[in-house]
Amino acid sequence: MRILLISFILSSGIVFGQDIPTLVPADPFDPNGDALRLFDAIEGFGTDEDKIVSVLCYRTASQREVITSTYNSQHGSLENDLKFELGGSFQTLSIMLTHSMAKFLSIELHETMSGLGTDERALTEIVMSRTNQELADVRSFYVNCELWAFASLRHREEHMLRLSKANYSNGRGTTGMRDESNLVNMTLVQEDVVALYEAGPAIFGADENVYVNIFSLRSYVHLNEVGILFELTYGMSLATVVTTEFNGDIGYALYSISEYSRDKAMYFSRRFHEALLYETVAGTSDRNMMRLTVSRCETDLGNIKNIYRSMYGVTLHYSVSEATSGSYRTALLALIGT
Ligand SMILES: *[C@@H]1O[C@H](CO)[C@@H](O)[C@H](O)[C@H]1NC(C)=O
Ligand SMILES: *[C@@H]1O[C@H](CO)[C@@H](O)[C@H](O)[C@H]1NC(C)=O
């Protein structure tokens, strides 16, 4: 009965609602015209940044890929031209918008791991929110492209492996193994709830393997049910359990996965808030804000904006416009929408 109900709810989209993107494909789409428009903006006297925004921030990733290759075949390298003509955060964001999804994600992963210490939160966010296929694409991008010493990824191998269940130790790499179906098996939910209790609160210390396996193999809808039933059965939230039982990176990763499976728009809304907070404090989180915006605008940024407003009492549009300036602001706000 419960399974039937859940499948019904899932197929009718009541539980998770519809994803609301803020960026949709331009229609009609004219890649030649867009490439020419970019060329005009770059080659003209001074650089017309508004014109650059009018193309790059109003086309989807797959459309931008076509525009970029059109530009490259007709005028040289769009990436190099933008690098030469622009500066600061606007330059970073514009170049980010010319990359394919695999390249974009690979560069972002690299960024999170290349500074002084790893930005574990960003790393978790990127790996957790990607499909098995996307993780596999990133993996082959790393291997084929050799843009950076592969060592930097291997260095983080174990963390990634645990989180995504991707296997980086063989040549081609197996993909993530998370179940991506939307059907929930309540018998398995019950088994997982008991297993998590037995491997955690019931014993002294905790069995990390049990947690990592369940959190990295099960679908997010399944994990959401596990969280609900766990709390119902044992009177404590799974998010609290993982933060008390595990420290450091693994604790944070498990906590993030439980929050993400409970409500991904809320999870991302918090991530935006963190990026904006640090933005005003230290000016270091531009990259996080760009990545969040670029990676969610075609998926669920509309939902994230709704939740952001109810959580923080202001619109995301307002917060971003307060924290940024110039063409960088214009570009972000175009992607975020009003
Ligand atoms: C990863 O792949 C290697 C080589 O194929 C294999 O020996 C190893 O057991 C795999 N590890 C996991 C965790 O699946
Ligand atoms: C549901 O999970 C249980 C327990 O793991 C398993 O025995 C059963 O075959 C699963 N049912 C389906 C339809 O997959």
mmCIF file of C-alpha atoms and ligand atoms in Angstrom:
data_model
loop_
_atom_site.group_PDB
_atom_site.id
_atom_site.type_symbol
_atom_site.label_atom_id
_atom_site.label_comp_id
_atom_site.label_asym_id
_atom_site.label_seq_id
_atom_site.Cartn_x
_atom_site.Cartn_y
_atom_site.Cartn_z
ATOM 1 C CA MET A 1 0.000 0.000 0.000
ATOM 2 C CA ARG A 2 2.753 2.403 1.021
ATOM 3 C CA ILE A 3 4.760 1.505 -2.092
ATOM 4 C CA LEU A 4 1.765 2.100 -4.326
ATOM 5 C CA LEU A 5 1.106 5.405 -2.676
ATOM 6 C CA ILE A 6 4.715 6.472 -2.968
ATOM 7 C CA SER A 7 4.952 5.510 -6.632
ATOM 8 C CA PHE A 8 1.761 7.420 -7.251
ATOM 9 C CA ILE A 9 3.033 10.461 -5.428
ATOM 10 C CA LEU A 10 6.347 10.312 -7.254
ATOM 11 C CA SER A 11 4.809 9.921 -10.662
ATOM 12 C CA SER A 12 2.430 12.788 -10.035
ATOM 13 C CA GLY A 13 5.287 14.900 -8.732
ATOM 14 C CA ILE A 14 3.595 15.983 -5.509
ATOM 15 C CA VAL A 15 6.388 15.204 -3.097
ATOM 16 C CA PHE A 16 9.248 16.871 -4.892
ATOM 17 C CA GLY A 17 7.210 19.283 -6.938
ATOM 18 C CA GLN A 18 8.346 20.192 -10.376
ATOM 19 C CA ASP A 19 11.868 21.442 -10.863
ATOM 20 C CA ILE A 20 11.671 25.067 -11.926
ATOM 21 C CA PRO A 21 14.636 26.260 -14.014
ATOM 22 C CA THR A 22 15.503 29.935 -14.419
ATOM 23 C CA LEU A 23 17.280 29.436 -17.740
ATOM 24 C CA VAL A 24 15.497 27.776 -20.650
ATOM 25 C CA PRO A 25 16.650 27.202 -24.237
ATOM 26 C CA ALA A 26 16.519 30.239 -26.522
ATOM 27 C CA ASP A 27 14.023 29.643 -29.282
ATOM 28 C CA PRO A 28 14.620 30.434 -32.100
ATOM 29 C CA PHE A 29 18.298 29.695 -31.699
ATOM 30 C CA ASP A 30 20.855 31.153 -34.100
ATOM 31 C CA PRO A 31 24.394 30.016 -33.204
ATOM 32 C CA ASN A 32 25.971 31.854 -36.143
ATOM 33 C CA GLY A 33 24.285 35.090 -35.166
ATOM 34 C CA ASP A 34 25.285 34.567 -31.522
ATOM 35 C CA ALA A 35 28.914 33.839 -32.413
ATOM 36 C CA LEU A 36 28.999 36.970 -34.543
ATOM 37 C CA ARG A 37 27.429 38.989 -31.749
ATOM 38 C CA LEU A 38 30.154 37.817 -29.370
ATOM 39 C CA PHE A 39 32.812 38.616 -31.947
ATOM 40 C CA ASP A 40 31.389 42.152 -32.349
ATOM 41 C CA ALA A 41 31.314 42.628 -28.588
ATOM 42 C CA ILE A 42 34.922 41.526 -28.252
ATOM 43 C CA GLU A 43 36.428 43.116 -31.363
ATOM 44 C CA GLY A 44 34.689 46.473 -31.220
ATOM 45 C CA PHE A 45 36.194 49.584 -29.670
ATOM 46 C CA GLY A 46 36.267 48.730 -25.974
ATOM 47 C CA THR A 47 34.523 45.549 -24.984
ATOM 48 C CA ASP A 48 30.737 45.489 -24.907
ATOM 49 C CA GLU A 49 30.170 43.454 -21.750
ATOM 50 C CA ASP A 50 26.381 43.798 -21.865
ATOM 51 C CA LYS A 51 26.429 42.234 -25.296
ATOM 52 C CA ILE A 52 28.493 39.336 -23.982
ATOM 53 C CA VAL A 53 25.954 38.841 -21.193
ATOM 54 C CA SER A 54 23.095 39.013 -23.697
ATOM 55 C CA VAL A 55 24.485 35.912 -25.395
ATOM 56 C CA LEU A 56 26.228 33.829 -22.725
ATOM 57 C CA CYS A 57 23.646 34.288 -19.953
ATOM 58 C CA TYR A 58 20.581 33.681 -22.088
ATOM 59 C CA ARG A 59 21.582 30.415 -23.741
ATOM 60 C CA THR A 60 21.599 26.976 -22.147
ATOM 61 C CA ALA A 61 24.812 24.971 -21.686
ATOM 62 C CA SER A 62 24.188 22.844 -24.754
ATOM 63 C CA GLN A 63 23.436 25.961 -26.829
ATOM 64 C CA ARG A 64 26.553 27.685 -25.517
ATOM 65 C CA GLU A 65 28.579 24.670 -26.565
ATOM 66 C CA VAL A 66 27.385 25.100 -30.161
ATOM 67 C CA ILE A 67 28.036 28.853 -30.044
ATOM 68 C CA THR A 68 31.538 28.278 -28.683
ATOM 69 C CA SER A 69 32.501 25.792 -31.365
ATOM 70 C CA THR A 70 30.989 28.063 -34.039
ATOM 71 C CA TYR A 71 33.013 30.979 -32.701
ATOM 72 C CA ASN A 72 36.163 28.901 -32.466
ATOM 73 C CA SER A 73 35.899 27.698 -36.045
ATOM 74 C CA GLN A 74 35.253 31.212 -37.377
ATOM 75 C CA HIS A 75 37.187 33.578 -35.149
ATOM 76 C CA GLY A 76 39.815 31.671 -33.180
ATOM 77 C CA SER A 77 39.376 30.855 -29.504
ATOM 78 C CA LEU A 78 36.465 32.301 -27.546
ATOM 79 C CA GLU A 79 38.087 31.311 -24.273
ATOM 80 C CA ASN A 80 41.341 33.097 -25.135
ATOM 81 C CA ASP A 81 39.524 36.182 -26.387
ATOM 82 C CA LEU A 82 37.473 36.431 -23.198
ATOM 83 C CA LYS A 83 40.594 35.893 -21.134
ATOM 84 C CA PHE A 84 42.298 38.714 -22.991
ATOM 85 C CA GLU A 85 39.422 41.180 -22.995
ATOM 86 C CA LEU A 86 37.815 40.687 -19.602
ATOM 87 C CA GLY A 87 39.001 40.666 -16.020
ATOM 88 C CA GLY A 88 37.995 39.689 -12.499
ATOM 89 C CA SER A 89 34.966 37.618 -11.622
ATOM 90 C CA PHE A 90 33.179 38.532 -14.840
ATOM 91 C CA GLN A 91 36.034 36.969 -16.784
ATOM 92 C CA THR A 92 35.909 33.810 -14.670
ATOM 93 C CA LEU A 93 32.152 33.472 -15.053
ATOM 94 C CA SER A 94 32.174 34.156 -18.806
ATOM 95 C CA ILE A 95 34.838 31.560 -19.425
ATOM 96 C CA MET A 96 32.984 29.103 -17.204
ATOM 97 C CA LEU A 97 29.969 29.572 -19.460
ATOM 98 C CA THR A 98 31.915 28.517 -22.551
ATOM 99 C CA HIS A 99 32.851 25.104 -21.148
ATOM 100 C CA SER A 100 31.097 21.825 -21.758
ATOM 101 C CA MET A 101 29.466 20.301 -18.674
ATOM 102 C CA ALA A 102 32.245 17.719 -18.219
ATOM 103 C CA LYS A 103 34.954 20.350 -18.519
ATOM 104 C CA PHE A 104 33.088 22.713 -16.224
ATOM 105 C CA LEU A 105 32.685 20.055 -13.531
ATOM 106 C CA SER A 106 36.267 18.864 -13.887
ATOM 107 C CA ILE A 107 37.605 22.378 -13.482
ATOM 108 C CA GLU A 108 35.348 23.013 -10.491
ATOM 109 C CA LEU A 109 36.493 19.783 -8.842
ATOM 110 C CA HIS A 110 40.053 20.763 -9.490
ATOM 111 C CA GLU A 111 39.451 24.198 -7.984
ATOM 112 C CA THR A 112 37.985 22.771 -4.802
ATOM 113 C CA MET A 113 41.075 20.631 -4.337
ATOM 114 C CA SER A 114 43.821 22.946 -5.530
ATOM 115 C CA GLY A 115 43.907 25.729 -2.972
ATOM 116 C CA LEU A 116 45.301 25.608 0.511
ATOM 117 C CA GLY A 117 43.398 22.608 1.723
ATOM 118 C CA THR A 118 40.313 21.236 0.070
ATOM 119 C CA ASP A 119 36.942 22.956 0.159
ATOM 120 C CA GLU A 120 35.201 19.804 1.379
ATOM 121 C CA ARG A 121 31.796 21.413 1.277
ATOM 122 C CA ALA A 122 32.132 22.323 -2.373
ATOM 123 C CA LEU A 123 33.608 18.931 -3.185
ATOM 124 C CA THR A 124 30.705 17.189 -1.478
ATOM 125 C CA GLU A 125 28.176 19.428 -3.206
ATOM 126 C CA ILE A 126 29.592 18.725 -6.661
ATOM 127 C CA VAL A 127 29.968 14.970 -6.322
ATOM 128 C CA MET A 128 26.675 14.470 -4.516
ATOM 129 C CA SER A 129 24.526 16.394 -6.957
ATOM 130 C CA ARG A 130 25.781 14.677 -10.094
ATOM 131 C CA THR A 131 24.430 11.620 -11.847
ATOM 132 C CA ASN A 132 26.492 8.472 -12.255
ATOM 133 C CA GLN A 133 26.883 9.328 -15.936
ATOM 134 C CA GLU A 134 28.151 12.833 -15.205
ATOM 135 C CA LEU A 135 30.673 11.452 -12.735
ATOM 136 C CA ALA A 136 31.850 9.020 -15.382
ATOM 137 C CA ASP A 137 32.182 11.863 -17.906
ATOM 138 C CA VAL A 138 34.238 13.894 -15.462
ATOM 139 C CA ARG A 139 36.407 10.906 -14.838
ATOM 140 C CA SER A 140 37.124 10.353 -18.525
ATOM 141 C CA PHE A 141 37.670 14.067 -19.000
ATOM 142 C CA TYR A 142 40.361 13.948 -16.363
ATOM 143 C CA VAL A 143 41.996 10.946 -17.930
ATOM 144 C CA ASN A 144 41.754 12.000 -21.569
ATOM 145 C CA CYS A 145 42.536 15.623 -21.188
ATOM 146 C CA GLU A 146 45.467 15.456 -18.804
ATOM 147 C CA LEU A 147 44.860 19.093 -18.113
ATOM 148 C CA TRP A 148 46.329 18.648 -14.697
ATOM 149 C CA ALA A 149 48.488 16.077 -13.090
ATOM 150 C CA PHE A 150 46.139 13.239 -12.397
ATOM 151 C CA ALA A 151 47.856 13.039 -9.062
ATOM 152 C CA SER A 152 45.733 15.804 -7.644
ATOM 153 C CA LEU A 153 42.645 13.696 -8.096
ATOM 154 C CA ARG A 154 44.275 10.541 -6.869
ATOM 155 C CA HIS A 155 45.247 12.426 -3.792
ATOM 156 C CA ARG A 156 41.576 12.788 -2.989
ATOM 157 C CA GLU A 157 40.733 9.408 -4.366
ATOM 158 C CA GLU A 158 39.552 7.883 -1.185
ATOM 159 C CA HIS A 159 37.147 10.616 -0.289
ATOM 160 C CA MET A 160 35.672 10.686 -3.776
ATOM 161 C CA LEU A 161 35.479 6.934 -3.874
ATOM 162 C CA ARG A 162 33.530 6.814 -0.692
ATOM 163 C CA LEU A 163 31.165 9.526 -1.623
ATOM 164 C CA SER A 164 30.383 8.570 -5.171
ATOM 165 C CA LYS A 165 31.244 4.894 -5.096
ATOM 166 C CA ALA A 166 33.210 5.664 -8.211
ATOM 167 C CA ASN A 167 36.200 3.463 -8.587
ATOM 168 C CA TYR A 168 39.216 5.522 -9.556
ATOM 169 C CA SER A 169 41.798 2.812 -9.166
ATOM 170 C CA ASN A 170 41.233 0.959 -12.408
ATOM 171 C CA GLY A 171 42.173 2.438 -15.764
ATOM 172 C CA ARG A 172 38.839 3.628 -17.055
ATOM 173 C CA GLY A 173 37.106 3.960 -13.759
ATOM 174 C CA THR A 174 33.730 2.510 -12.990
ATOM 175 C CA THR A 175 30.962 5.032 -12.687
ATOM 176 C CA GLY A 176 29.106 5.924 -9.553
ATOM 177 C CA MET A 177 26.806 3.125 -8.482
ATOM 178 C CA ARG A 178 23.984 5.017 -6.846
ATOM 179 C CA ASP A 179 20.546 3.675 -7.635
ATOM 180 C CA GLU A 180 18.920 6.289 -9.854
ATOM 181 C CA SER A 181 15.416 4.895 -10.062
ATOM 182 C CA ASN A 182 12.535 6.736 -8.446
ATOM 183 C CA LEU A 183 10.804 3.704 -6.992
ATOM 184 C CA VAL A 184 11.072 3.059 -3.287
ATOM 185 C CA ASN A 185 11.117 -0.466 -1.878
ATOM 186 C CA MET A 186 9.731 -0.095 1.644
ATOM 187 C CA THR A 187 11.074 -3.477 2.735
ATOM 188 C CA LEU A 188 14.570 -2.337 1.906
ATOM 189 C CA VAL A 189 13.885 0.997 3.605
ATOM 190 C CA GLN A 190 13.002 -0.886 6.798
ATOM 191 C CA GLU A 191 16.106 -3.046 6.521
ATOM 192 C CA ASP A 192 18.306 0.007 6.054
ATOM 193 C CA VAL A 193 16.750 1.791 9.018
ATOM 194 C CA VAL A 194 17.501 -1.165 11.275
ATOM 195 C CA ALA A 195 20.997 -1.615 9.815
ATOM 196 C CA LEU A 196 21.826 2.046 10.400
ATOM 197 C CA TYR A 197 20.596 1.877 13.953
ATOM 198 C CA GLU A 198 22.487 -1.341 14.655
ATOM 199 C CA ALA A 199 25.676 0.106 13.161
ATOM 200 C CA GLY A 200 25.350 3.445 14.928
ATOM 201 C CA PRO A 201 23.433 4.448 18.041
ATOM 202 C CA ALA A 202 23.103 0.803 19.179
ATOM 203 C CA ILE A 203 26.833 0.250 19.535
ATOM 204 C CA PHE A 204 29.839 1.988 20.986
ATOM 205 C CA GLY A 205 31.600 3.688 18.089
ATOM 206 C CA ALA A 206 29.993 3.261 14.703
ATOM 207 C CA ASP A 207 30.452 1.045 11.672
ATOM 208 C CA GLU A 208 31.397 3.516 8.983
ATOM 209 C CA ASN A 209 31.137 1.001 6.140
ATOM 210 C CA VAL A 210 27.459 0.371 6.750
ATOM 211 C CA TYR A 211 26.747 4.096 6.616
ATOM 212 C CA VAL A 212 28.901 4.783 3.585
ATOM 213 C CA ASN A 213 27.382 1.881 1.677
ATOM 214 C CA ILE A 214 23.799 2.867 2.301
ATOM 215 C CA PHE A 215 24.406 6.579 1.776
ATOM 216 C CA SER A 216 26.303 6.108 -1.455
ATOM 217 C CA LEU A 217 24.357 3.276 -3.112
ATOM 218 C CA ARG A 218 20.706 4.114 -2.418
ATOM 219 C CA SER A 219 18.657 6.590 -4.393
ATOM 220 C CA TYR A 220 17.885 9.942 -2.808
ATOM 221 C CA VAL A 221 14.149 9.222 -2.667
ATOM 222 C CA HIS A 222 14.951 6.005 -0.853
ATOM 223 C CA LEU A 223 17.223 7.841 1.599
ATOM 224 C CA ASN A 224 14.486 10.367 2.219
ATOM 225 C CA GLU A 225 12.160 7.534 3.278
ATOM 226 C CA VAL A 226 14.922 6.033 5.409
ATOM 227 C CA GLY A 227 15.294 9.366 7.206
ATOM 228 C CA ILE A 228 11.566 9.633 7.860
ATOM 229 C CA LEU A 229 11.215 6.064 9.115
ATOM 230 C CA PHE A 230 14.379 6.284 11.195
ATOM 231 C CA GLU A 231 13.087 9.289 13.074
ATOM 232 C CA LEU A 232 9.656 7.731 13.475
ATOM 233 C CA THR A 233 11.143 4.515 14.856
ATOM 234 C CA TYR A 234 13.963 5.769 17.060
ATOM 235 C CA GLY A 235 12.901 9.318 17.842
ATOM 236 C CA MET A 236 16.102 10.886 16.567
ATOM 237 C CA SER A 237 16.990 12.367 13.226
ATOM 238 C CA LEU A 238 19.457 10.637 10.982
ATOM 239 C CA ALA A 239 21.159 13.974 10.333
ATOM 240 C CA THR A 240 21.846 14.301 14.058
ATOM 241 C CA VAL A 241 23.011 10.699 14.294
ATOM 242 C CA VAL A 242 25.595 11.060 11.527
ATOM 243 C CA THR A 243 26.934 14.316 12.918
ATOM 244 C CA THR A 244 27.344 12.858 16.388
ATOM 245 C CA GLU A 245 28.730 9.502 15.256
ATOM 246 C CA PHE A 246 31.186 10.720 12.610
ATOM 247 C CA ASN A 247 33.726 13.504 12.555
ATOM 248 C CA GLY A 248 35.397 15.477 9.831
ATOM 249 C CA ASP A 249 34.870 15.011 6.115
ATOM 250 C CA ILE A 250 32.919 11.826 6.309
ATOM 251 C CA GLY A 251 30.544 13.246 8.917
ATOM 252 C CA TYR A 252 29.979 16.318 6.810
ATOM 253 C CA ALA A 253 29.446 14.242 3.661
ATOM 254 C CA LEU A 254 26.897 11.962 5.328
ATOM 255 C CA TYR A 255 25.120 14.943 6.846
ATOM 256 C CA SER A 256 24.985 16.660 3.457
ATOM 257 C CA ILE A 257 23.614 13.562 1.771
ATOM 258 C CA SER A 258 20.845 13.290 4.349
ATOM 259 C CA GLU A 259 19.952 16.974 3.975
ATOM 260 C CA TYR A 260 20.099 16.761 0.202
ATOM 261 C CA SER A 261 17.821 13.725 0.069
ATOM 262 C CA ARG A 262 15.355 15.384 2.408
ATOM 263 C CA ASP A 263 15.033 18.559 0.326
ATOM 264 C CA LYS A 264 17.569 19.411 -2.337
ATOM 265 C CA ALA A 265 16.243 22.941 -2.938
ATOM 266 C CA MET A 266 16.686 23.682 0.756
ATOM 267 C CA TYR A 267 20.181 22.229 0.706
ATOM 268 C CA PHE A 268 21.168 24.465 -2.218
ATOM 269 C CA SER A 269 19.476 27.457 -0.678
ATOM 270 C CA ARG A 270 21.789 27.019 2.328
ATOM 271 C CA ARG A 271 24.770 26.683 0.024
ATOM 272 C CA PHE A 272 23.882 29.980 -1.628
ATOM 273 C CA HIS A 273 23.500 31.588 1.758
ATOM 274 C CA GLU A 274 26.933 30.328 2.829
ATOM 275 C CA ALA A 275 28.497 31.613 -0.380
ATOM 276 C CA LEU A 276 26.897 35.017 0.149
ATOM 277 C CA LEU A 277 27.895 35.166 3.808
ATOM 278 C CA TYR A 278 31.532 34.412 3.108
ATOM 279 C CA GLU A 279 31.318 36.759 0.166
ATOM 280 C CA THR A 280 30.700 39.713 2.421
ATOM 281 C CA VAL A 281 33.113 38.526 5.089
ATOM 282 C CA ALA A 282 36.145 37.412 3.140
ATOM 283 C CA GLY A 283 35.348 37.796 -0.539
ATOM 284 C CA THR A 284 36.357 34.214 -1.171
ATOM 285 C CA SER A 285 33.175 32.532 -2.224
ATOM 286 C CA ASP A 286 32.604 34.009 -5.667
ATOM 287 C CA ARG A 287 33.538 30.739 -7.197
ATOM 288 C CA ASN A 288 30.960 28.862 -5.145
ATOM 289 C CA MET A 289 28.267 31.335 -6.096
ATOM 290 C CA MET A 290 29.130 31.106 -9.790
ATOM 291 C CA ARG A 291 29.201 27.340 -9.718
ATOM 292 C CA LEU A 292 25.927 27.085 -7.833
ATOM 293 C CA THR A 293 24.241 29.483 -10.233
ATOM 294 C CA VAL A 294 25.599 27.896 -13.403
ATOM 295 C CA SER A 295 24.930 24.355 -12.267
ATOM 296 C CA ARG A 296 21.401 24.902 -10.940
ATOM 297 C CA CYS A 297 19.902 27.477 -13.328
ATOM 298 C CA GLU A 298 18.786 24.895 -15.852
ATOM 299 C CA THR A 299 17.439 22.563 -13.181
ATOM 300 C CA ASP A 300 15.879 23.867 -9.988
ATOM 301 C CA LEU A 301 17.078 27.397 -9.324
ATOM 302 C CA GLY A 302 13.427 28.519 -9.362
ATOM 303 C CA ASN A 303 12.678 26.198 -6.413
ATOM 304 C CA ILE A 304 15.849 27.270 -4.641
ATOM 305 C CA LYS A 305 14.810 30.930 -4.981
ATOM 306 C CA ASN A 306 11.390 30.214 -3.461
ATOM 307 C CA ILE A 307 12.890 28.443 -0.478
ATOM 308 C CA TYR A 308 15.655 31.005 -0.091
ATOM 309 C CA ARG A 309 13.057 33.717 0.237
ATOM 310 C CA SER A 310 11.118 31.887 2.910
ATOM 311 C CA MET A 311 14.267 30.894 4.811
ATOM 312 C CA TYR A 312 16.051 34.228 4.797
ATOM 313 C CA GLY A 313 13.278 36.758 4.259
ATOM 314 C CA VAL A 314 14.867 38.364 1.193
ATOM 315 C CA THR A 315 15.040 37.296 -2.411
ATOM 316 C CA LEU A 316 18.155 35.616 -3.756
ATOM 317 C CA HIS A 317 18.124 38.270 -6.471
ATOM 318 C CA TYR A 318 18.388 40.969 -3.803
ATOM 319 C CA SER A 319 21.128 39.196 -1.825
ATOM 320 C CA VAL A 320 23.219 38.607 -4.924
ATOM 321 C CA SER A 321 22.801 42.149 -6.169
ATOM 322 C CA GLU A 322 23.911 43.474 -2.769
ATOM 323 C CA ALA A 323 27.027 41.304 -2.736
ATOM 324 C CA THR A 324 28.248 41.857 -6.298
ATOM 325 C CA SER A 325 28.809 44.647 -8.802
ATOM 326 C CA GLY A 326 29.386 45.549 -12.431
ATOM 327 C CA SER A 327 28.999 43.122 -15.307
ATOM 328 C CA TYR A 328 29.573 40.238 -12.922
ATOM 329 C CA ARG A 329 26.370 41.219 -11.135
ATOM 330 C CA THR A 330 24.478 41.722 -14.394
ATOM 331 C CA ALA A 331 25.538 38.262 -15.549
ATOM 332 C CA LEU A 332 24.646 36.439 -12.329
ATOM 333 C CA LEU A 333 21.280 38.172 -12.089
ATOM 334 C CA ALA A 334 20.498 37.293 -15.695
ATOM 335 C CA LEU A 335 21.055 33.616 -14.874
ATOM 336 C CA ILE A 336 19.103 33.847 -11.620
ATOM 337 C CA GLY A 337 16.161 35.691 -13.146
ATOM 338 C CA THR A 338 13.920 38.148 -11.338
HETATM 339 C C1 LIG B 1 38.324 -0.838 -8.107
HETATM 340 O O1 LIG B 1 38.852 -1.386 -9.284
HETATM 341 C C2 LIG B 1 40.025 -2.198 -9.085
HETATM 342 C C3 LIG B 1 40.550 -2.626 -10.441
HETATM 343 O O2 LIG B 1 39.521 -2.997 -11.337
HETATM 344 C C4 LIG B 1 39.624 -3.395 -8.203
HETATM 345 O O3 LIG B 1 40.734 -4.211 -7.978
HETATM 346 C C5 LIG B 1 39.093 -2.873 -6.866
HETATM 347 O O4 LIG B 1 38.650 -3.933 -6.074
HETATM 348 C C6 LIG B 1 37.918 -1.894 -7.113
HETATM 349 N N1 LIG B 1 37.537 -1.288 -5.839
HETATM 350 C C7 LIG B 1 36.277 -1.124 -5.466
HETATM 351 C C8 LIG B 1 36.058 -0.442 -4.148
HETATM 352 O O5 LIG B 1 35.321 -1.466 -6.144
HETATM 353 C C1 LIG B 2 12.661 -5.207 -1.819
HETATM 354 O O1 LIG B 2 13.709 -5.376 -0.896
HETATM 355 C C2 LIG B 2 13.718 -6.660 -0.286
HETATM 356 C C3 LIG B 2 14.751 -6.640 0.826
HETATM 357 O O2 LIG B 2 16.032 -6.326 0.351
HETATM 358 C C4 LIG B 2 14.007 -7.696 -1.349
HETATM 359 O O3 LIG B 2 14.019 -8.993 -0.762
HETATM 360 C C5 LIG B 2 12.905 -7.619 -2.413
HETATM 361 O O4 LIG B 2 13.203 -8.506 -3.463
HETATM 362 C C6 LIG B 2 12.794 -6.208 -2.957
HETATM 363 N N1 LIG B 2 11.635 -6.114 -3.814
HETATM 364 C C7 LIG B 2 11.724 -5.656 -5.060
HETATM 365 C C8 LIG B 2 10.434 -5.566 -5.810
HETATM 366 O O5 LIG B 2 12.780 -5.331 -5.567
#
